[in-house]
PDB file of C-alpha atoms in Angstrom:
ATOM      1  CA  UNK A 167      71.441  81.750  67.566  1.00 64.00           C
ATOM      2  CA  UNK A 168      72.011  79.858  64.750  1.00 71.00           C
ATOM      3  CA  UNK A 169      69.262  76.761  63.421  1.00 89.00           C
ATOM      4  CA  UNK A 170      69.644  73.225  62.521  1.00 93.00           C
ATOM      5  CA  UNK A 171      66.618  71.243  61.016  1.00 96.00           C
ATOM      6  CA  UNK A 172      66.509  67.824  60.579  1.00 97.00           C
ATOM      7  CA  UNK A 173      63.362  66.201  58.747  1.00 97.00           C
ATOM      8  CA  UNK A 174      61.451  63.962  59.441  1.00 97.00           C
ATOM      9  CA  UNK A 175      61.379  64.183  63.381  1.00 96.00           C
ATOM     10  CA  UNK A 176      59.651  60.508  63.718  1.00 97.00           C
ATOM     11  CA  UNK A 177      59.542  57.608  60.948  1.00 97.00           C
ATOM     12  CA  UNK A 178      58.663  54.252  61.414  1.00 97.00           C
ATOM     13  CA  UNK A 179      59.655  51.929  58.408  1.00 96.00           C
ATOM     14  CA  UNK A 180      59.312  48.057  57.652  1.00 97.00           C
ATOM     15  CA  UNK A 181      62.762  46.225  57.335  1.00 97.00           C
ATOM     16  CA  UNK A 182      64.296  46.361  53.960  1.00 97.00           C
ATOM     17  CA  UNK A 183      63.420  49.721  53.467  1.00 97.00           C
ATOM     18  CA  UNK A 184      65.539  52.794  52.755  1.00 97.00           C
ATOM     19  CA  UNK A 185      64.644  56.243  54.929  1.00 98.00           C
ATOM     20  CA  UNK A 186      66.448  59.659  53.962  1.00 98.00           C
ATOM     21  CA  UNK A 187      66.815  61.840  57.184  1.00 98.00           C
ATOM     22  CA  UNK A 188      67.670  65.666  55.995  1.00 97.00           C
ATOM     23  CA  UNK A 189      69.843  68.210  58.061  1.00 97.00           C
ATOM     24  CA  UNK A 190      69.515  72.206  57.453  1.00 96.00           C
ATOM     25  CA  UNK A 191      71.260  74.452  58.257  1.00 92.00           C
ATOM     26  CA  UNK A 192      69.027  77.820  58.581  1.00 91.00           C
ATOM     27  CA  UNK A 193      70.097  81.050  58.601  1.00 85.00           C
ATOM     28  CA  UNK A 194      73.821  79.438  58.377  1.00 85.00           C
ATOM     29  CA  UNK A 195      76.058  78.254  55.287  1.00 87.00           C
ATOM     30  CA  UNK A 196      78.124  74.852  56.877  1.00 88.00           C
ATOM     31  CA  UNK A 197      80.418  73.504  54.728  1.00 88.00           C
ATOM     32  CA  UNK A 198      80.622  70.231  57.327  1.00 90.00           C
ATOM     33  CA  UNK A 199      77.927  68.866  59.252  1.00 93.00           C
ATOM     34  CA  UNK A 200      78.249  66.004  61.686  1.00 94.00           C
ATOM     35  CA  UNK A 201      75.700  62.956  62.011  1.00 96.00           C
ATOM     36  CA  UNK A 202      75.702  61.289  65.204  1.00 96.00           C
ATOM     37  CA  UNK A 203      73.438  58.441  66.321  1.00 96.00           C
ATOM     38  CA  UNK A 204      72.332  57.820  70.121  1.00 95.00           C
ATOM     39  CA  UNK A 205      70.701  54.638  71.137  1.00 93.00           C
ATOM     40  CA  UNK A 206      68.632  55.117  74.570  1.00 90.00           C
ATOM     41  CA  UNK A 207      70.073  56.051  77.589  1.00 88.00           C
ATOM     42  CA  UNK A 208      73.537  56.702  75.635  1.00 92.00           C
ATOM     43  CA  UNK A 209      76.014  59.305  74.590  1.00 94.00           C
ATOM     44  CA  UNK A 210      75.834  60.524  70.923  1.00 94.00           C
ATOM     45  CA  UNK A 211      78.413  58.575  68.980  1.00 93.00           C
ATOM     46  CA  UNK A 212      79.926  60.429  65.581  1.00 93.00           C
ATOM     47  CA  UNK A 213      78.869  58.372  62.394  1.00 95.00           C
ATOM     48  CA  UNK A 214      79.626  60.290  59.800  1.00 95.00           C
ATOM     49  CA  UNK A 215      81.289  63.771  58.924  1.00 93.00           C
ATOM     50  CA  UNK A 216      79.716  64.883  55.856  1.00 92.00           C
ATOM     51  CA  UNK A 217      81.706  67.574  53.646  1.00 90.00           C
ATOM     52  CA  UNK A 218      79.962  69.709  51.063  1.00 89.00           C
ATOM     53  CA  UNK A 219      81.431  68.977  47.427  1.00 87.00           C
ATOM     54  CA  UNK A 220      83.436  66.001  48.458  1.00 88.00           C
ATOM     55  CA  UNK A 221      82.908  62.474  49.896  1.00 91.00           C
ATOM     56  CA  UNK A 222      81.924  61.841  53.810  1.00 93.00           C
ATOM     57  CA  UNK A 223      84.447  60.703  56.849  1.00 93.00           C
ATOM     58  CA  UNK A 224      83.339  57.605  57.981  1.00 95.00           C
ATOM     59  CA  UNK A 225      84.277  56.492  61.688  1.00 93.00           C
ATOM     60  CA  UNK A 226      85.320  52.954  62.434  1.00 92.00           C
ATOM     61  CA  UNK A 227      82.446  50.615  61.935  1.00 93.00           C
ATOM     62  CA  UNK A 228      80.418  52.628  60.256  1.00 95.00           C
ATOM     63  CA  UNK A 229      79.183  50.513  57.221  1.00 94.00           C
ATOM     64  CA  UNK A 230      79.300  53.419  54.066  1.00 93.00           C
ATOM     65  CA  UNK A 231      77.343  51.650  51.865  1.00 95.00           C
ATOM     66  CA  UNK A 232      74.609  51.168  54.467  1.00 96.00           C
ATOM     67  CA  UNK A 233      74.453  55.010  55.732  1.00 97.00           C
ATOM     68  CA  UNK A 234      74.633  56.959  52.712  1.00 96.00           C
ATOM     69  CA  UNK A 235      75.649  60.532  53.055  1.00 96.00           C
ATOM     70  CA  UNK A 236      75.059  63.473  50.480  1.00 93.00           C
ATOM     71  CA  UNK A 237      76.181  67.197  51.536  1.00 93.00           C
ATOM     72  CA  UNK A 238      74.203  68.574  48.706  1.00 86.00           C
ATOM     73  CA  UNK A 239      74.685  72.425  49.070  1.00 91.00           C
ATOM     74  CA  UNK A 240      76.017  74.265  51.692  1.00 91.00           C
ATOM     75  CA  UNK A 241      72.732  74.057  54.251  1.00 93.00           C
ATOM     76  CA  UNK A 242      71.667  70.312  53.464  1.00 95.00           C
ATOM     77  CA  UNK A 243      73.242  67.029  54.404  1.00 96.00           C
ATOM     78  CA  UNK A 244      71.125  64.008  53.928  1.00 97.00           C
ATOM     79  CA  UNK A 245      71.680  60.548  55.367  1.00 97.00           C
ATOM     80  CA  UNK A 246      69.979  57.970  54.016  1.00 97.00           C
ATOM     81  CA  UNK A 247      70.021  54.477  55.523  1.00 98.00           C
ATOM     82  CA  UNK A 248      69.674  52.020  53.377  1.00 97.00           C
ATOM     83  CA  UNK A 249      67.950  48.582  53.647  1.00 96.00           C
ATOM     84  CA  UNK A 250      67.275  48.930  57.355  1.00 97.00           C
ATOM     85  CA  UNK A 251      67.069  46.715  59.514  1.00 96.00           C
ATOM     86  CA  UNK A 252      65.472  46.485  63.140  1.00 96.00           C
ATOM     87  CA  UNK A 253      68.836  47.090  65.141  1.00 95.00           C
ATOM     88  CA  UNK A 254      69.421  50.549  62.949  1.00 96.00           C
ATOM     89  CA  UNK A 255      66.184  52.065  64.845  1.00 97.00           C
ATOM     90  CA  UNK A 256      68.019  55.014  66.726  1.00 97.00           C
ATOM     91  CA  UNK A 257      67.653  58.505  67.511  1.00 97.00           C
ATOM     92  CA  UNK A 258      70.049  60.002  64.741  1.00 98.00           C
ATOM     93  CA  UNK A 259      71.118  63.716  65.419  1.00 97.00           C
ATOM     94  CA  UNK A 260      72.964  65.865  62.906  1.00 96.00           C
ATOM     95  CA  UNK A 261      74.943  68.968  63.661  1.00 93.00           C
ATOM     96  CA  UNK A 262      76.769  71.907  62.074  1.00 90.00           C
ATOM     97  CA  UNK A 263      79.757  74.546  63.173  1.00 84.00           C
ATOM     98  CA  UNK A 264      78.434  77.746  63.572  1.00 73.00           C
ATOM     99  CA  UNK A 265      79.012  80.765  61.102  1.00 57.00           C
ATOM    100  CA  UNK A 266      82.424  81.251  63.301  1.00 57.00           C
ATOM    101  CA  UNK A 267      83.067  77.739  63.778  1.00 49.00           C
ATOM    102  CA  UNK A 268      82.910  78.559  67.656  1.00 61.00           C
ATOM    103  CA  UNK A 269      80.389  75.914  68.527  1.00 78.00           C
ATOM    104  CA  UNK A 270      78.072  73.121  66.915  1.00 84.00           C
ATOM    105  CA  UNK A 271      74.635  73.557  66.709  1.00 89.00           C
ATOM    106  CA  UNK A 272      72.532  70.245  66.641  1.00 92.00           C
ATOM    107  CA  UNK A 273      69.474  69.389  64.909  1.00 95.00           C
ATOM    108  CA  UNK A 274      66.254  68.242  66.736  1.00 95.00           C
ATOM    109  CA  UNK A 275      67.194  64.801  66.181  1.00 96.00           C
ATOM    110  CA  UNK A 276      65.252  62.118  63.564  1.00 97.00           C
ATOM    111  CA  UNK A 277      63.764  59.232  65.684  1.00 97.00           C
ATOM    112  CA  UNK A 278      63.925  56.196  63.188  1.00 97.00           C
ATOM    113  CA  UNK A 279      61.785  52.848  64.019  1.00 97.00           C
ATOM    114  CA  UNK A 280      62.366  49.401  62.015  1.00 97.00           C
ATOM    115  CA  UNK A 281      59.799  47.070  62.220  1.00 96.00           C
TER     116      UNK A 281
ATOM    117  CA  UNK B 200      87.234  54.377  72.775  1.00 67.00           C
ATOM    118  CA  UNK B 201      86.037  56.963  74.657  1.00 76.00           C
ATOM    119  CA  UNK B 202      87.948  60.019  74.890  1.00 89.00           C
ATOM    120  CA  UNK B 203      86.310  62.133  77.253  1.00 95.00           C
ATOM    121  CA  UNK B 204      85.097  60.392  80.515  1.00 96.00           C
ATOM    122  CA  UNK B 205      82.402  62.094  82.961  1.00 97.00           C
ATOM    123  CA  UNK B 206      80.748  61.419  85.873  1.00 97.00           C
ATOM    124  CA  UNK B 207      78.159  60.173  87.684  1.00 97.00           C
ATOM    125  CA  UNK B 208      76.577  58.766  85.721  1.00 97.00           C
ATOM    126  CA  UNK B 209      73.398  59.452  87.578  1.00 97.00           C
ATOM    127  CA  UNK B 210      72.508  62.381  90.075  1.00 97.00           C
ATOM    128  CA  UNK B 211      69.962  63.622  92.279  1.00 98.00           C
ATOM    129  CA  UNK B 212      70.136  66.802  93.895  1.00 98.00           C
ATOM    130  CA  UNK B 213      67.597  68.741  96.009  1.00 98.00           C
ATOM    131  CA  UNK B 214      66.102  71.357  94.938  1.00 98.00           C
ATOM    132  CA  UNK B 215      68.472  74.627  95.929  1.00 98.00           C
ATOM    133  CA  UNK B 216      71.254  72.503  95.930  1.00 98.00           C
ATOM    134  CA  UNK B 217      74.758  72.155  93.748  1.00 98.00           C
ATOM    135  CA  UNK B 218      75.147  69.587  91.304  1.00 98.00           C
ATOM    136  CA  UNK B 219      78.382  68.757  90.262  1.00 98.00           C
ATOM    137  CA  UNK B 220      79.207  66.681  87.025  1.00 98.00           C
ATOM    138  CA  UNK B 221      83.171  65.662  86.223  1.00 98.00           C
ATOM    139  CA  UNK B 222      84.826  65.044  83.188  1.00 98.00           C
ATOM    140  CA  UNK B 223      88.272  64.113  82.138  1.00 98.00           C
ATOM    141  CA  UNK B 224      90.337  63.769  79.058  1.00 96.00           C
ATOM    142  CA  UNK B 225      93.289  62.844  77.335  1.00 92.00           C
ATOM    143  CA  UNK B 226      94.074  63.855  73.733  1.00 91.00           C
ATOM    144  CA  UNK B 227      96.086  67.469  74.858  1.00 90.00           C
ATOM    145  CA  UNK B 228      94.943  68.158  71.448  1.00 89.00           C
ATOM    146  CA  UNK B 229      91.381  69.417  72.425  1.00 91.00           C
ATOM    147  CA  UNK B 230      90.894  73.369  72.850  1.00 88.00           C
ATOM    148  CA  UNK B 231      87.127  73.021  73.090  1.00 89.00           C
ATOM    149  CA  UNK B 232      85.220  71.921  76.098  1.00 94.00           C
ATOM    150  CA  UNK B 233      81.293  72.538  75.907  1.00 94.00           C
ATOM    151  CA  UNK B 234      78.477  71.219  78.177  1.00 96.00           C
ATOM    152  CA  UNK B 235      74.900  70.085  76.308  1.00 96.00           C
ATOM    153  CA  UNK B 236      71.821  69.598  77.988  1.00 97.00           C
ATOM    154  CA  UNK B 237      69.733  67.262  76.769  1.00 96.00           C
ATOM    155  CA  UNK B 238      65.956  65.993  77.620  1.00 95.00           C
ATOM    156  CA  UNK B 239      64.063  63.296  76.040  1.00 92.00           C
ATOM    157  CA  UNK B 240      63.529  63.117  72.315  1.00 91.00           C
ATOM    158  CA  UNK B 241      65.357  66.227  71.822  1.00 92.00           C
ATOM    159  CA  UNK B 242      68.630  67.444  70.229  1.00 93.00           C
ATOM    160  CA  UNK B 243      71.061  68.320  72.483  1.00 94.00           C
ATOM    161  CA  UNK B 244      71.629  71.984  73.285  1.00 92.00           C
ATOM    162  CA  UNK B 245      74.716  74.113  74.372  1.00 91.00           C
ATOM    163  CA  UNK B 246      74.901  74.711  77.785  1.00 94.00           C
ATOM    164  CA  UNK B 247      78.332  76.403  78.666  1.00 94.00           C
ATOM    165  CA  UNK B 248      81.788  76.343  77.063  1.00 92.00           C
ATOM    166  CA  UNK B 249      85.530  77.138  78.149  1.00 93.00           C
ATOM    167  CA  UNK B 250      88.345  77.019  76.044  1.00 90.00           C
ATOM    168  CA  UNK B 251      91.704  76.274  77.828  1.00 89.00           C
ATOM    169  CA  UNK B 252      93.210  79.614  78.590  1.00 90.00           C
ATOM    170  CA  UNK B 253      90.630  80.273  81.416  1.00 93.00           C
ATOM    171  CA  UNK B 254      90.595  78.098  84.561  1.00 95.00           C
ATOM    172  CA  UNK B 255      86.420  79.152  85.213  1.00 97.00           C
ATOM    173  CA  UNK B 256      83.666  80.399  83.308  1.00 96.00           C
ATOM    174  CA  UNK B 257      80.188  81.454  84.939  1.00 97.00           C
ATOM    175  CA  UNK B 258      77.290  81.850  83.081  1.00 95.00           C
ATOM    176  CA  UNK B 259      74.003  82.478  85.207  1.00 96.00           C
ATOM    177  CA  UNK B 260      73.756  79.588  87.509  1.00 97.00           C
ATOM    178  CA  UNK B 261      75.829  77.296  85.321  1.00 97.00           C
ATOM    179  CA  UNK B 262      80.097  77.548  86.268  1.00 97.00           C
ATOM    180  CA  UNK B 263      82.452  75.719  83.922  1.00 97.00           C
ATOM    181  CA  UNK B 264      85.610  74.952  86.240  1.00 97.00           C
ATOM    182  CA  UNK B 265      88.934  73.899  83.831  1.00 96.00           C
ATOM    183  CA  UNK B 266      91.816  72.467  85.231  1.00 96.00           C
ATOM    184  CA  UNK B 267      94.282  71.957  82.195  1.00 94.00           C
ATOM    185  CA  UNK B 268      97.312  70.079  84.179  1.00 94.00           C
ATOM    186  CA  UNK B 269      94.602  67.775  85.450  1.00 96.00           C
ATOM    187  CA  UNK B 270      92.951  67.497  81.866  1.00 96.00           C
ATOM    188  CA  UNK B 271      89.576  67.659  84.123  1.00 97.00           C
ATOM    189  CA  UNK B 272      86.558  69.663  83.759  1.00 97.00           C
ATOM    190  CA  UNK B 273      83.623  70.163  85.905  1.00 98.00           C
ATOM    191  CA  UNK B 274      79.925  71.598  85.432  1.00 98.00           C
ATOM    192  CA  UNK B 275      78.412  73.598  88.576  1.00 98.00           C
ATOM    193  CA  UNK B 276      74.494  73.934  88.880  1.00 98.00           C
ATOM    194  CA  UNK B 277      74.152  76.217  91.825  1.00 98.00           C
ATOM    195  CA  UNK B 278      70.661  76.776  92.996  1.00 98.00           C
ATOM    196  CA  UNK B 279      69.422  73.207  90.980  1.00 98.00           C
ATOM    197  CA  UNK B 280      65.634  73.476  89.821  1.00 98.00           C
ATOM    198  CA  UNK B 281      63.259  70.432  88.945  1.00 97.00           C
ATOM    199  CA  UNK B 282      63.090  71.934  85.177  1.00 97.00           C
ATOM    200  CA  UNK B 283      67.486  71.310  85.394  1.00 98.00           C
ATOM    201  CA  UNK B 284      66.484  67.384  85.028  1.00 98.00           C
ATOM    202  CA  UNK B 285      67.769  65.969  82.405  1.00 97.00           C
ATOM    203  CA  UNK B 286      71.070  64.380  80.900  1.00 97.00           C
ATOM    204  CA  UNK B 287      74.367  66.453  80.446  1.00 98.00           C
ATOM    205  CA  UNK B 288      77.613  65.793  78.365  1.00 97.00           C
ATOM    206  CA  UNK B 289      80.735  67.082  78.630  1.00 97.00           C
ATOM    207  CA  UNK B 290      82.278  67.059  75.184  1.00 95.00           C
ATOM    208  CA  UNK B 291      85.925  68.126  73.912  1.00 93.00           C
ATOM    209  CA  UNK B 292      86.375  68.784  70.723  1.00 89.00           C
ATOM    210  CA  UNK B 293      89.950  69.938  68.645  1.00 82.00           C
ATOM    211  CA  UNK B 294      90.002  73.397  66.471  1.00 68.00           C
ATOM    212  CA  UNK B 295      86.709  73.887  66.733  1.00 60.00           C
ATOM    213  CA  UNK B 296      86.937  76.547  64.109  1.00 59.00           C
ATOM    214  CA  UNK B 297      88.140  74.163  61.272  1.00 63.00           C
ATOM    215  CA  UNK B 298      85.114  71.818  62.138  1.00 66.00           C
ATOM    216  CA  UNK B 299      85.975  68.754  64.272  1.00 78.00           C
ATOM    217  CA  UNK B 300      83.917  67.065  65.540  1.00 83.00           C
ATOM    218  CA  UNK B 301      82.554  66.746  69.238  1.00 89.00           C
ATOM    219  CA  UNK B 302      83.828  63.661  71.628  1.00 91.00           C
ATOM    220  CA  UNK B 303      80.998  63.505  73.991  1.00 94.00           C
ATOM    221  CA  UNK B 304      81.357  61.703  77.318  1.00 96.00           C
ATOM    222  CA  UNK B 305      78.912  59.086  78.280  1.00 95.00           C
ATOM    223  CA  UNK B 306      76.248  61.376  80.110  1.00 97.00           C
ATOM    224  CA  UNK B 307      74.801  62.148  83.162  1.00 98.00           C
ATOM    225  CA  UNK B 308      70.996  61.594  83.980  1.00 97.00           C
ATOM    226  CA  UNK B 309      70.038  64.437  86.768  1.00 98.00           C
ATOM    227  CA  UNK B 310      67.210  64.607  88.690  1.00 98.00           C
ATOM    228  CA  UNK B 311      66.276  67.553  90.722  1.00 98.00           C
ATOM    229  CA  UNK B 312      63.545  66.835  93.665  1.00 97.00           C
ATOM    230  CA  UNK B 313      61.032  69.551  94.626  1.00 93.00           C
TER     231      UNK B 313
END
């Protein structure tokens, strides 16, 4: 089936910071791919909805300036969060629609740590 | 607010035995109802999915049941193993084919005992 990669799968940085998380899509082209973050113990909750050649879909609350979103080709999205903070440590998940659109495919997940 | 609703939240089933997970929606909109499987630190990963014209779906062990009047949906684990622990969703999702995005319930933690 199809791939997602996400990169890194662990970083740990010190508040203030910025941290770029990238999403690839393998063997796929995805002209959307979704970023999701889960805190423990908790559903995934949609973030962002990135769109190759045009600005990203923010959801309610979601602070644009703070969670930066780039879909630079079709098979990379990159979400960079910007002068983090301890309460953005999460487990942040990316996914992409398939090359039929018939289902998602998630990444391995980026877990982020802000000391 | 949360569009797709599931439970338990938490499960244990014996080893052999049938776990059940429920989920119910709203929006009439959705045409798209997947289970993920999830375990710690990893992504989650496709389990099953029915799309609203069919009432079941049986893959393996795993049984989608879809009851569209009720908007509810159910997973079926016949014959649970220890290695089925882990946390499910139930998500719904709206033309999945133009790229919407999944509305995942809040999750079920199952543990199967030996």
């Amino acid at each position: 089936g199809a791939v997602v990669s996400q990169h890194p799968s662990r970083v740990i940085c010190k508040s203030g910071t910025s941290v770029k998380i990238e999403c690839r899509s393998l063997d796929f082209q995805a002209t959307t791919m979704f970023w999701y973050r889960q805190f423990p113990k908790q559903s995934l909750m949609l973030m962002a909805t990135s769109n190759e050649g045009s600005k990203a879909t923010y959801e309610q609350g979601v602070e644009k300036d703070k969670f930066l979103i780039n879909h630079a080709s079709l098979t990379l999205s990159t979400l960079t969060v910007t002068s983090a903070h301890p309460e953005d440590s999460s487990f942040y998940i990316c996914s992409a629609p398939g090359g039929q659109g018939s289902e998602q495919y998630f990444g391995p997940g980026t877990r982020l740590t802000v000391t | 607010q949360q569009q797709v609703k599931q439970s338990p939240q938490s499960l244990i089933v014996q080893k052999g035995g049938i776990s059940i997970i429920n989920c119910a929606y709203e929006n009439t909109a959705f045409d798209y109802f997947p289970w993920y499987q999830q375990f710690p630190g990893k992504g989650p990963a496709l389990l099953i999915a029915i799309r609203p014209d069919v009432s079941e779906k049986k893959e393996g062990r795993f049984t989608i049941s879809f009851n569209k009047s009720a908007k509810q949906f159910s997973l079926h684990i016949m014959d649970s193993q220890p290695g089925d622990s882990a946390t499910y969703f139930c998500a719904a999702s709206r033309n999945i084919n133009s790229g919407y995005a999944l509305n995942f319930g809040k999750g079920t933690s199952l543990l199967v005992t030996p």
